[in-house]
Structures are given as structure tokens and as C-alpha cells.
Amino acid sequence: MEITKDTVIGDILDADPSTAPFFLEMGMHCLGCPASRGESVADACAVHGVNADELVAKLQAHFAK
């Protein structure tokens, strides 16, 4: 799966539920909330004050394994 800042969090979680800790680590503890599942990585990072490029890099590395 190709991850970008525009990728929807719900799509990432559906593709690989083991990515949940990456979001929990950044303070996004509402992963089951319909609104959060519909957010893009960039939107979620903006709300939580996290660098979107760093999160995308972590997720890309995870999916590359």
C-alpha cells in the first residue's frame, strides 16, 4: 500500500490493523471513531500537532516490510 499525507486513516487500518500503534503513539486514541477513520494522515497530524512527513515515513517503512 502506498501511504501519503492524503491517505485516509481508515484505509490504512483496514489494510493492516497492526498500524494502530503508530496512531496511538501520536496521541490519536479515538481510532474507532467514524470521524477519525475518515481523516487523512495530514488532517490527523495537524489536529494532534505531529509532523505528517515523519508519520508517513514510519508507515511507509512498516508497509515495505
mmCIF file with all atom_site columns, N, CA and C in Angstrom:
data_model
loop_
_atom_site.group_PDB
_atom_site.id
_atom_site.type_symbol
_atom_site.label_atom_id
_atom_site.label_alt_id
_atom_site.label_comp_id
_atom_site.label_asym_id
_atom_site.label_entity_id
_atom_site.label_seq_id
_atom_site.pdbx_PDB_ins_code
_atom_site.Cartn_x
_atom_site.Cartn_y
_atom_site.Cartn_z
_atom_site.occupancy
_atom_site.B_iso_or_equiv
_atom_site.pdbx_formal_charge
_atom_site.auth_seq_id
_atom_site.auth_comp_id
_atom_site.auth_asym_id
_atom_site.auth_atom_id
_atom_site.pdbx_PDB_model_num
ATOM 1   N N  . MET A 1 1  ? 0.852   -1.185 0.000  1.00 0.00 ? 1  MET A N  1
ATOM 2   C CA . MET A 1 1  ? 0.000   0.000  0.000  1.00 0.00 ? 1  MET A CA 1
ATOM 3   C C  . MET A 1 1  ? 0.891   1.239  0.000  1.00 0.00 ? 1  MET A C  1
ATOM 4   N N  . GLU A 1 2  ? 0.545   2.192  -0.843 1.00 0.00 ? 2  GLU A N  1
ATOM 5   C CA . GLU A 1 2  ? 1.279   3.455  -0.882 1.00 0.00 ? 2  GLU A CA 1
ATOM 6   C C  . GLU A 1 2  ? 0.641   4.420  0.113  1.00 0.00 ? 2  GLU A C  1
ATOM 7   N N  . ILE A 1 3  ? 1.432   4.934  1.027  1.00 0.00 ? 3  ILE A N  1
ATOM 8   C CA . ILE A 1 3  ? 0.953   5.866  2.044  1.00 0.00 ? 3  ILE A CA 1
ATOM 9   C C  . ILE A 1 3  ? 1.434   7.266  1.698  1.00 0.00 ? 3  ILE A C  1
ATOM 10  N N  . THR A 1 4  ? 0.505   8.207  1.678  1.00 0.00 ? 4  THR A N  1
ATOM 11  C CA . THR A 1 4  ? 0.837   9.621  1.509  1.00 0.00 ? 4  THR A CA 1
ATOM 12  C C  . THR A 1 4  ? 0.107   10.395 2.599  1.00 0.00 ? 4  THR A C  1
ATOM 13  N N  . LYS A 1 5  ? 0.342   11.688 2.645  1.00 0.00 ? 5  LYS A N  1
ATOM 14  C CA . LYS A 1 5  ? -0.358  12.522 3.635  1.00 0.00 ? 5  LYS A CA 1
ATOM 15  C C  . LYS A 1 5  ? -1.856  12.574 3.347  1.00 0.00 ? 5  LYS A C  1
ATOM 16  N N  . ASP A 1 6  ? -2.252  12.246 2.134  1.00 0.00 ? 6  ASP A N  1
ATOM 17  C CA . ASP A 1 6  ? -3.670  12.268 1.760  1.00 0.00 ? 6  ASP A CA 1
ATOM 18  C C  . ASP A 1 6  ? -4.378  10.937 1.999  1.00 0.00 ? 6  ASP A C  1
ATOM 19  N N  . THR A 1 7  ? -3.631  9.914  2.385  1.00 0.00 ? 7  THR A N  1
ATOM 20  C CA . THR A 1 7  ? -4.237  8.608  2.623  1.00 0.00 ? 7  THR A CA 1
ATOM 21  C C  . THR A 1 7  ? -5.167  8.680  3.831  1.00 0.00 ? 7  THR A C  1
ATOM 22  N N  . VAL A 1 8  ? -6.326  8.070  3.702  1.00 0.00 ? 8  VAL A N  1
ATOM 23  C CA . VAL A 1 8  ? -7.324  8.078  4.778  1.00 0.00 ? 8  VAL A CA 1
ATOM 24  C C  . VAL A 1 8  ? -6.936  7.049  5.836  1.00 0.00 ? 8  VAL A C  1
ATOM 25  N N  . ILE A 1 9  ? -6.998  7.453  7.082  1.00 0.00 ? 9  ILE A N  1
ATOM 26  C CA . ILE A 1 9  ? -6.581  6.598  8.186  1.00 0.00 ? 9  ILE A CA 1
ATOM 27  C C  . ILE A 1 9  ? -7.364  5.284  8.207  1.00 0.00 ? 9  ILE A C  1
ATOM 28  N N  . GLY A 1 10 ? -8.647  5.333  7.951  1.00 0.00 ? 10 GLY A N  1
ATOM 29  C CA . GLY A 1 10 ? -9.446  4.114  7.926  1.00 0.00 ? 10 GLY A CA 1
ATOM 30  C C  . GLY A 1 10 ? -8.951  3.124  6.890  1.00 0.00 ? 10 GLY A C  1
ATOM 31  N N  . ASP A 1 11 ? -8.488  3.626  5.752  1.00 0.00 ? 11 ASP A N  1
ATOM 32  C CA . ASP A 1 11 ? -7.953  2.747  4.710  1.00 0.00 ? 11 ASP A CA 1
ATOM 33  C C  . ASP A 1 11 ? -6.659  2.071  5.175  1.00 0.00 ? 11 ASP A C  1
ATOM 34  N N  . ILE A 1 12 ? -5.837  2.822  5.886  1.00 0.00 ? 12 ILE A N  1
ATOM 35  C CA . ILE A 1 12 ? -4.586  2.265  6.407  1.00 0.00 ? 12 ILE A CA 1
ATOM 36  C C  . ILE A 1 12 ? -4.897  1.169  7.423  1.00 0.00 ? 12 ILE A C  1
ATOM 37  N N  . LEU A 1 13 ? -5.804  1.463  8.352  1.00 0.00 ? 13 LEU A N  1
ATOM 38  C CA . LEU A 1 13 ? -6.154  0.492  9.389  1.00 0.00 ? 13 LEU A CA 1
ATOM 39  C C  . LEU A 1 13 ? -6.817  -0.748 8.806  1.00 0.00 ? 13 LEU A C  1
ATOM 40  N N  . ASP A 1 14 ? -7.634  -0.560 7.769  1.00 0.00 ? 14 ASP A N  1
ATOM 41  C CA . ASP A 1 14 ? -8.280  -1.707 7.121  1.00 0.00 ? 14 ASP A CA 1
ATOM 42  C C  . ASP A 1 14 ? -7.248  -2.583 6.411  1.00 0.00 ? 14 ASP A C  1
ATOM 43  N N  . ALA A 1 15 ? -6.249  -1.955 5.805  1.00 0.00 ? 15 ALA A N  1
ATOM 44  C CA . ALA A 1 15 ? -5.219  -2.695 5.085  1.00 0.00 ? 15 ALA A CA 1
ATOM 45  C C  . ALA A 1 15 ? -4.303  -3.452 6.048  1.00 0.00 ? 15 ALA A C  1
ATOM 46  N N  . ASP A 1 16 ? -4.060  -2.861 7.230  1.00 0.00 ? 16 ASP A N  1
ATOM 47  C CA . ASP A 1 16 ? -3.169  -3.504 8.199  1.00 0.00 ? 16 ASP A CA 1
ATOM 48  C C  . ASP A 1 16 ? -3.488  -2.974 9.601  1.00 0.00 ? 16 ASP A C  1
ATOM 49  N N  . PRO A 1 17 ? -4.321  -3.688 10.334 1.00 0.00 ? 17 PRO A N  1
ATOM 50  C CA . PRO A 1 17 ? -4.689  -3.245 11.687 1.00 0.00 ? 17 PRO A CA 1
ATOM 51  C C  . PRO A 1 17 ? -3.499  -3.099 12.631 1.00 0.00 ? 17 PRO A C  1
ATOM 52  N N  . SER A 1 18 ? -2.380  -3.734 12.314 1.00 0.00 ? 18 SER A N  1
ATOM 53  C CA . SER A 1 18 ? -1.212  -3.613 13.199 1.00 0.00 ? 18 SER A CA 1
ATOM 54  C C  . SER A 1 18 ? -0.561  -2.236 13.126 1.00 0.00 ? 18 SER A C  1
ATOM 55  N N  . THR A 1 19 ? -1.098  -1.342 12.280 1.00 0.00 ? 19 THR A N  1
ATOM 56  C CA . THR A 1 19 ? -0.584  0.034  12.226 1.00 0.00 ? 19 THR A CA 1
ATOM 57  C C  . THR A 1 19 ? -1.194  0.911  13.319 1.00 0.00 ? 19 THR A C  1
ATOM 58  N N  . ALA A 1 20 ? -2.180  0.416  14.033 1.00 0.00 ? 20 ALA A N  1
ATOM 59  C CA . ALA A 1 20 ? -2.842  1.209  15.077 1.00 0.00 ? 20 ALA A CA 1
ATOM 60  C C  . ALA A 1 20 ? -1.861  1.840  16.059 1.00 0.00 ? 20 ALA A C  1
ATOM 61  N N  . PRO A 1 21 ? -0.821  1.139  16.522 1.00 0.00 ? 21 PRO A N  1
ATOM 62  C CA . PRO A 1 21 ? 0.107   1.771  17.466 1.00 0.00 ? 21 PRO A CA 1
ATOM 63  C C  . PRO A 1 21 ? 0.786   3.037  16.948 1.00 0.00 ? 21 PRO A C  1
ATOM 64  N N  . PHE A 1 22 ? 0.960   3.145  15.639 1.00 0.00 ? 22 PHE A N  1
ATOM 65  C CA . PHE A 1 22 ? 1.553   4.364  15.087 1.00 0.00 ? 22 PHE A CA 1
ATOM 66  C C  . PHE A 1 22 ? 0.652   5.570  15.369 1.00 0.00 ? 22 PHE A C  1
ATOM 67  N N  . PHE A 1 23 ? -0.648  5.354  15.294 1.00 0.00 ? 23 PHE A N  1
ATOM 68  C CA . PHE A 1 23 ? -1.596  6.437  15.547 1.00 0.00 ? 23 PHE A CA 1
ATOM 69  C C  . PHE A 1 23 ? -1.766  6.680  17.043 1.00 0.00 ? 23 PHE A C  1
ATOM 70  N N  . LEU A 1 24 ? -1.777  5.627  17.819 1.00 0.00 ? 24 LEU A N  1
ATOM 71  C CA . LEU A 1 24 ? -1.888  5.766  19.267 1.00 0.00 ? 24 LEU A CA 1
ATOM 72  C C  . LEU A 1 24 ? -0.672  6.507  19.817 1.00 0.00 ? 24 LEU A C  1
ATOM 73  N N  . GLU A 1 25 ? 0.489   6.222  19.272 1.00 0.00 ? 25 GLU A N  1
ATOM 74  C CA . GLU A 1 25 ? 1.741   6.851  19.692 1.00 0.00 ? 25 GLU A CA 1
ATOM 75  C C  . GLU A 1 25 ? 1.702   8.367  19.511 1.00 0.00 ? 25 GLU A C  1
ATOM 76  N N  . MET A 1 26 ? 0.999   8.836  18.486 1.00 0.00 ? 26 MET A N  1
ATOM 77  C CA . MET A 1 26 ? 0.925   10.278 18.229 1.00 0.00 ? 26 MET A CA 1
ATOM 78  C C  . MET A 1 26 ? -0.200  10.953 19.000 1.00 0.00 ? 26 MET A C  1
ATOM 79  N N  . GLY A 1 27 ? -0.913  10.179 19.834 1.00 0.00 ? 27 GLY A N  1
ATOM 80  C CA . GLY A 1 27 ? -1.977  10.754 20.655 1.00 0.00 ? 27 GLY A CA 1
ATOM 81  C C  . GLY A 1 27 ? -3.361  10.604 20.064 1.00 0.00 ? 27 GLY A C  1
ATOM 82  N N  . MET A 1 28 ? -3.479  9.856  18.980 1.00 0.00 ? 28 MET A N  1
ATOM 83  C CA . MET A 1 28 ? -4.770  9.655  18.331 1.00 0.00 ? 28 MET A CA 1
ATOM 84  C C  . MET A 1 28 ? -5.423  8.403  18.925 1.00 0.00 ? 28 MET A C  1
ATOM 85  N N  . HIS A 1 29 ? -6.117  8.595  20.041 1.00 0.00 ? 29 HIS A N  1
ATOM 86  C CA . HIS A 1 29 ? -6.669  7.462  20.788 1.00 0.00 ? 29 HIS A CA 1
ATOM 87  C C  . HIS A 1 29 ? -8.116  7.136  20.403 1.00 0.00 ? 29 HIS A C  1
ATOM 88  N N  . CYS A 1 30 ? -8.643  7.819  19.423 1.00 0.00 ? 30 CYS A N  1
ATOM 89  C CA . CYS A 1 30 ? -10.048 7.624  19.040 1.00 0.00 ? 30 CYS A CA 1
ATOM 90  C C  . CYS A 1 30 ? -10.154 6.911  17.692 1.00 0.00 ? 30 CYS A C  1
ATOM 91  N N  . LEU A 1 31 ? -9.377  5.864  17.520 1.00 0.00 ? 31 LEU A N  1
ATOM 92  C CA . LEU A 1 31 ? -9.327  5.185  16.215 1.00 0.00 ? 31 LEU A CA 1
ATOM 93  C C  . LEU A 1 31 ? -10.643 4.553  15.793 1.00 0.00 ? 31 LEU A C  1
ATOM 94  N N  . GLY A 1 32 ? -11.498 4.229  16.739 1.00 0.00 ? 32 GLY A N  1
ATOM 95  C CA . GLY A 1 32 ? -12.778 3.625  16.400 1.00 0.00 ? 32 GLY A CA 1
ATOM 96  C C  . GLY A 1 32 ? -13.832 4.643  16.013 1.00 0.00 ? 32 GLY A C  1
ATOM 97  N N  . CYS A 1 33 ? -13.549 5.897  16.230 1.00 0.00 ? 33 CYS A N  1
ATOM 98  C CA . CYS A 1 33 ? -14.495 6.976  15.923 1.00 0.00 ? 33 CYS A CA 1
ATOM 99  C C  . CYS A 1 33 ? -14.639 7.111  14.405 1.00 0.00 ? 33 CYS A C  1
ATOM 100 N N  . PRO A 1 34 ? -15.863 7.142  13.905 1.00 0.00 ? 34 PRO A N  1
ATOM 101 C CA . PRO A 1 34 ? -16.051 7.267  12.447 1.00 0.00 ? 34 PRO A CA 1
ATOM 102 C C  . PRO A 1 34 ? -15.371 8.499  11.859 1.00 0.00 ? 34 PRO A C  1
ATOM 103 N N  . ALA A 1 35 ? -15.359 9.595  12.593 1.00 0.00 ? 35 ALA A N  1
ATOM 104 C CA . ALA A 1 35 ? -14.728 10.816 12.071 1.00 0.00 ? 35 ALA A CA 1
ATOM 105 C C  . ALA A 1 35 ? -13.224 10.621 11.907 1.00 0.00 ? 35 ALA A C  1
ATOM 106 N N  . SER A 1 36 ? -12.585 10.013 12.892 1.00 0.00 ? 36 SER A N  1
ATOM 107 C CA . SER A 1 36 ? -11.128 9.848  12.806 1.00 0.00 ? 36 SER A CA 1
ATOM 108 C C  . SER A 1 36 ? -10.751 8.876  11.698 1.00 0.00 ? 36 SER A C  1
ATOM 109 N N  . ARG A 1 37 ? -11.555 7.870  11.471 1.00 0.00 ? 37 ARG A N  1
ATOM 110 C CA . ARG A 1 37 ? -11.259 6.903  10.407 1.00 0.00 ? 37 ARG A CA 1
ATOM 111 C C  . ARG A 1 37 ? -11.381 7.544  9.030  1.00 0.00 ? 37 ARG A C  1
ATOM 112 N N  . GLY A 1 38 ? -12.107 8.643  8.933  1.00 0.00 ? 38 GLY A N  1
ATOM 113 C CA . GLY A 1 38 ? -12.275 9.307  7.657  1.00 0.00 ? 38 GLY A CA 1
ATOM 114 C C  . GLY A 1 38 ? -11.285 10.435 7.414  1.00 0.00 ? 38 GLY A C  1
ATOM 115 N N  . GLU A 1 39 ? -10.438 10.705 8.398  1.00 0.00 ? 39 GLU A N  1
ATOM 116 C CA . GLU A 1 39 ? -9.445  11.774 8.261  1.00 0.00 ? 39 GLU A CA 1
ATOM 117 C C  . GLU A 1 39 ? -8.249  11.296 7.446  1.00 0.00 ? 39 GLU A C  1
ATOM 118 N N  . SER A 1 40 ? -7.622  12.235 6.786  1.00 0.00 ? 40 SER A N  1
ATOM 119 C CA . SER A 1 40 ? -6.359  11.923 6.116  1.00 0.00 ? 40 SER A CA 1
ATOM 120 C C  . SER A 1 40 ? -5.246  11.959 7.154  1.00 0.00 ? 40 SER A C  1
ATOM 121 N N  . VAL A 1 41 ? -4.118  11.402 6.811  1.00 0.00 ? 41 VAL A N  1
ATOM 122 C CA . VAL A 1 41 ? -2.960  11.445 7.696  1.00 0.00 ? 41 VAL A CA 1
ATOM 123 C C  . VAL A 1 41 ? -2.606  12.897 7.994  1.00 0.00 ? 41 VAL A C  1
ATOM 124 N N  . ALA A 1 42 ? -2.621  13.749 6.991  1.00 0.00 ? 42 ALA A N  1
ATOM 125 C CA . ALA A 1 42 ? -2.276  15.164 7.183  1.00 0.00 ? 42 ALA A CA 1
ATOM 126 C C  . ALA A 1 42 ? -3.240  15.845 8.143  1.00 0.00 ? 42 ALA A C  1
ATOM 127 N N  . ASP A 1 43 ? -4.542  15.588 8.002  1.00 0.00 ? 43 ASP A N  1
ATOM 128 C CA . ASP A 1 43 ? -5.532  16.208 8.881  1.00 0.00 ? 43 ASP A CA 1
ATOM 129 C C  . ASP A 1 43 ? -5.328  15.769 10.325 1.00 0.00 ? 43 ASP A C  1
ATOM 130 N N  . ALA A 1 44 ? -5.120  14.488 10.531 1.00 0.00 ? 44 ALA A N  1
ATOM 131 C CA . ALA A 1 44 ? -4.934  13.959 11.877 1.00 0.00 ? 44 ALA A CA 1
ATOM 132 C C  . ALA A 1 44 ? -3.665  14.529 12.509 1.00 0.00 ? 44 ALA A C  1
ATOM 133 N N  . CYS A 1 45 ? -2.616  14.608 11.740 1.00 0.00 ? 45 CYS A N  1
ATOM 134 C CA . CYS A 1 45 ? -1.366  15.147 12.267 1.00 0.00 ? 45 CYS A CA 1
ATOM 135 C C  . CYS A 1 45 ? -1.508  16.621 12.633 1.00 0.00 ? 45 CYS A C  1
ATOM 136 N N  . ALA A 1 46 ? -2.234  17.367 11.823 1.00 0.00 ? 46 ALA A N  1
ATOM 137 C CA . ALA A 1 46 ? -2.445  18.781 12.116 1.00 0.00 ? 46 ALA A CA 1
ATOM 138 C C  . ALA A 1 46 ? -3.194  18.958 13.436 1.00 0.00 ? 46 ALA A C  1
ATOM 139 N N  . VAL A 1 47 ? -4.221  18.152 13.652 1.00 0.00 ? 47 VAL A N  1
ATOM 140 C CA . VAL A 1 47 ? -5.019  18.238 14.875 1.00 0.00 ? 47 VAL A CA 1
ATOM 141 C C  . VAL A 1 47 ? -4.188  17.867 16.099 1.00 0.00 ? 47 VAL A C  1
ATOM 142 N N  . HIS A 1 48 ? -3.301  16.881 15.938 1.00 0.00 ? 48 HIS A N  1
ATOM 143 C CA . HIS A 1 48 ? -2.533  16.362 17.078 1.00 0.00 ? 48 HIS A CA 1
ATOM 144 C C  . HIS A 1 48 ? -1.133  16.950 17.185 1.00 0.00 ? 48 HIS A C  1
ATOM 145 N N  . GLY A 1 49 ? -0.799  17.900 16.326 1.00 0.00 ? 49 GLY A N  1
ATOM 146 C CA . GLY A 1 49 ? 0.493   18.566 16.403 1.00 0.00 ? 49 GLY A CA 1
ATOM 147 C C  . GLY A 1 49 ? 1.675   17.656 16.110 1.00 0.00 ? 49 GLY A C  1
ATOM 148 N N  . VAL A 1 50 ? 1.478   16.750 15.163 1.00 0.00 ? 50 VAL A N  1
ATOM 149 C CA . VAL A 1 50 ? 2.508   15.781 14.806 1.00 0.00 ? 50 VAL A CA 1
ATOM 150 C C  . VAL A 1 50 ? 2.981   16.058 13.380 1.00 0.00 ? 50 VAL A C  1
ATOM 151 N N  . ASN A 1 51 ? 4.246   15.809 13.124 1.00 0.00 ? 51 ASN A N  1
ATOM 152 C CA . ASN A 1 51 ? 4.802   16.001 11.791 1.00 0.00 ? 51 ASN A CA 1
ATOM 153 C C  . ASN A 1 51 ? 4.279   14.906 10.859 1.00 0.00 ? 51 ASN A C  1
ATOM 154 N N  . ALA A 1 52 ? 3.515   15.295 9.864  1.00 0.00 ? 52 ALA A N  1
ATOM 155 C CA . ALA A 1 52 ? 2.907   14.327 8.946  1.00 0.00 ? 52 ALA A CA 1
ATOM 156 C C  . ALA A 1 52 ? 3.953   13.575 8.142  1.00 0.00 ? 52 ALA A C  1
ATOM 157 N N  . ASP A 1 53 ? 5.034   14.253 7.758  1.00 0.00 ? 53 ASP A N  1
ATOM 158 C CA . ASP A 1 53 ? 6.073   13.585 6.969  1.00 0.00 ? 53 ASP A CA 1
ATOM 159 C C  . ASP A 1 53 ? 6.725   12.463 7.763  1.00 0.00 ? 53 ASP A C  1
ATOM 160 N N  . GLU A 1 54 ? 6.932   12.683 9.063  1.00 0.00 ? 54 GLU A N  1
ATOM 161 C CA . GLU A 1 54 ? 7.532   11.645 9.910  1.00 0.00 ? 54 GLU A CA 1
ATOM 162 C C  . GLU A 1 54 ? 6.599   10.438 10.031 1.00 0.00 ? 54 GLU A C  1
ATOM 163 N N  . LEU A 1 55 ? 5.316   10.693 10.231 1.00 0.00 ? 55 LEU A N  1
ATOM 164 C CA . LEU A 1 55 ? 4.365   9.587  10.349 1.00 0.00 ? 55 LEU A CA 1
ATOM 165 C C  . LEU A 1 55 ? 4.265   8.822  9.035  1.00 0.00 ? 55 LEU A C  1
ATOM 166 N N  . VAL A 1 56 ? 4.206   9.534  7.925  1.00 0.00 ? 56 VAL A N  1
ATOM 167 C CA . VAL A 1 56 ? 4.150   8.876  6.615  1.00 0.00 ? 56 VAL A CA 1
ATOM 168 C C  . VAL A 1 56 ? 5.382   8.002  6.427  1.00 0.00 ? 56 VAL A C  1
ATOM 169 N N  . ALA A 1 57 ? 6.559   8.495  6.804  1.00 0.00 ? 57 ALA A N  1
ATOM 170 C CA . ALA A 1 57 ? 7.792   7.720  6.657  1.00 0.00 ? 57 ALA A CA 1
ATOM 171 C C  . ALA A 1 57 ? 7.733   6.445  7.498  1.00 0.00 ? 57 ALA A C  1
ATOM 172 N N  . LYS A 1 58 ? 7.231   6.545  8.725  1.00 0.00 ? 58 LYS A N  1
ATOM 173 C CA . LYS A 1 58 ? 7.105   5.365  9.583  1.00 0.00 ? 58 LYS A CA 1
ATOM 174 C C  . LYS A 1 58 ? 6.144   4.345  8.979  1.00 0.00 ? 58 LYS A C  1
ATOM 175 N N  . LEU A 1 59 ? 5.018   4.833  8.479  1.00 0.00 ? 59 LEU A N  1
ATOM 176 C CA . LEU A 1 59 ? 4.026   3.937  7.891  1.00 0.00 ? 59 LEU A CA 1
ATOM 177 C C  . LEU A 1 59 ? 4.553   3.298  6.599  1.00 0.00 ? 59 LEU A C  1
ATOM 178 N N  . GLN A 1 60 ? 5.239   4.079  5.788  1.00 0.00 ? 60 GLN A N  1
ATOM 179 C CA . GLN A 1 60 ? 5.802   3.530  4.552  1.00 0.00 ? 60 GLN A CA 1
ATOM 180 C C  . GLN A 1 60 ? 6.823   2.437  4.870  1.00 0.00 ? 60 GLN A C  1
ATOM 181 N N  . ALA A 1 61 ? 7.659   2.667  5.882  1.00 0.00 ? 61 ALA A N  1
ATOM 182 C CA . ALA A 1 61 ? 8.648   1.670  6.275  1.00 0.00 ? 61 ALA A CA 1
ATOM 183 C C  . ALA A 1 61 ? 7.960   0.403  6.772  1.00 0.00 ? 61 ALA A C  1
ATOM 184 N N  . HIS A 1 62 ? 6.876   0.569  7.512  1.00 0.00 ? 62 HIS A N  1
ATOM 185 C CA . HIS A 1 62 ? 6.123   -0.585 8.015  1.00 0.00 ? 62 HIS A CA 1
ATOM 186 C C  . HIS A 1 62 ? 5.561   -1.410 6.844  1.00 0.00 ? 62 HIS A C  1
ATOM 187 N N  . PHE A 1 63 ? 4.965   -0.738 5.882  1.00 0.00 ? 63 PHE A N  1
ATOM 188 C CA . PHE A 1 63 ? 4.356   -1.453 4.757  1.00 0.00 ? 63 PHE A CA 1
ATOM 189 C C  . PHE A 1 63 ? 5.410   -2.037 3.813  1.00 0.00 ? 63 PHE A C  1
ATOM 190 N N  . ALA A 1 64 ? 6.618   -1.504 3.844  1.00 0.00 ? 64 ALA A N  1
ATOM 191 C CA . ALA A 1 64 ? 7.680   -2.018 2.977  1.00 0.00 ? 64 ALA A CA 1
ATOM 192 C C  . ALA A 1 64 ? 8.204   -3.370 3.465  1.00 0.00 ? 64 ALA A C  1
ATOM 193 N N  . LYS A 1 65 ? 7.939   -3.695 4.734  1.00 0.00 ? 65 LYS A N  1
ATOM 194 C CA . LYS A 1 65 ? 8.424   -4.971 5.301  1.00 0.00 ? 65 LYS A CA 1
ATOM 195 C C  . LYS A 1 65 ? 7.662   -6.149 4.752  1.00 0.00 ? 65 LYS A C  1
#
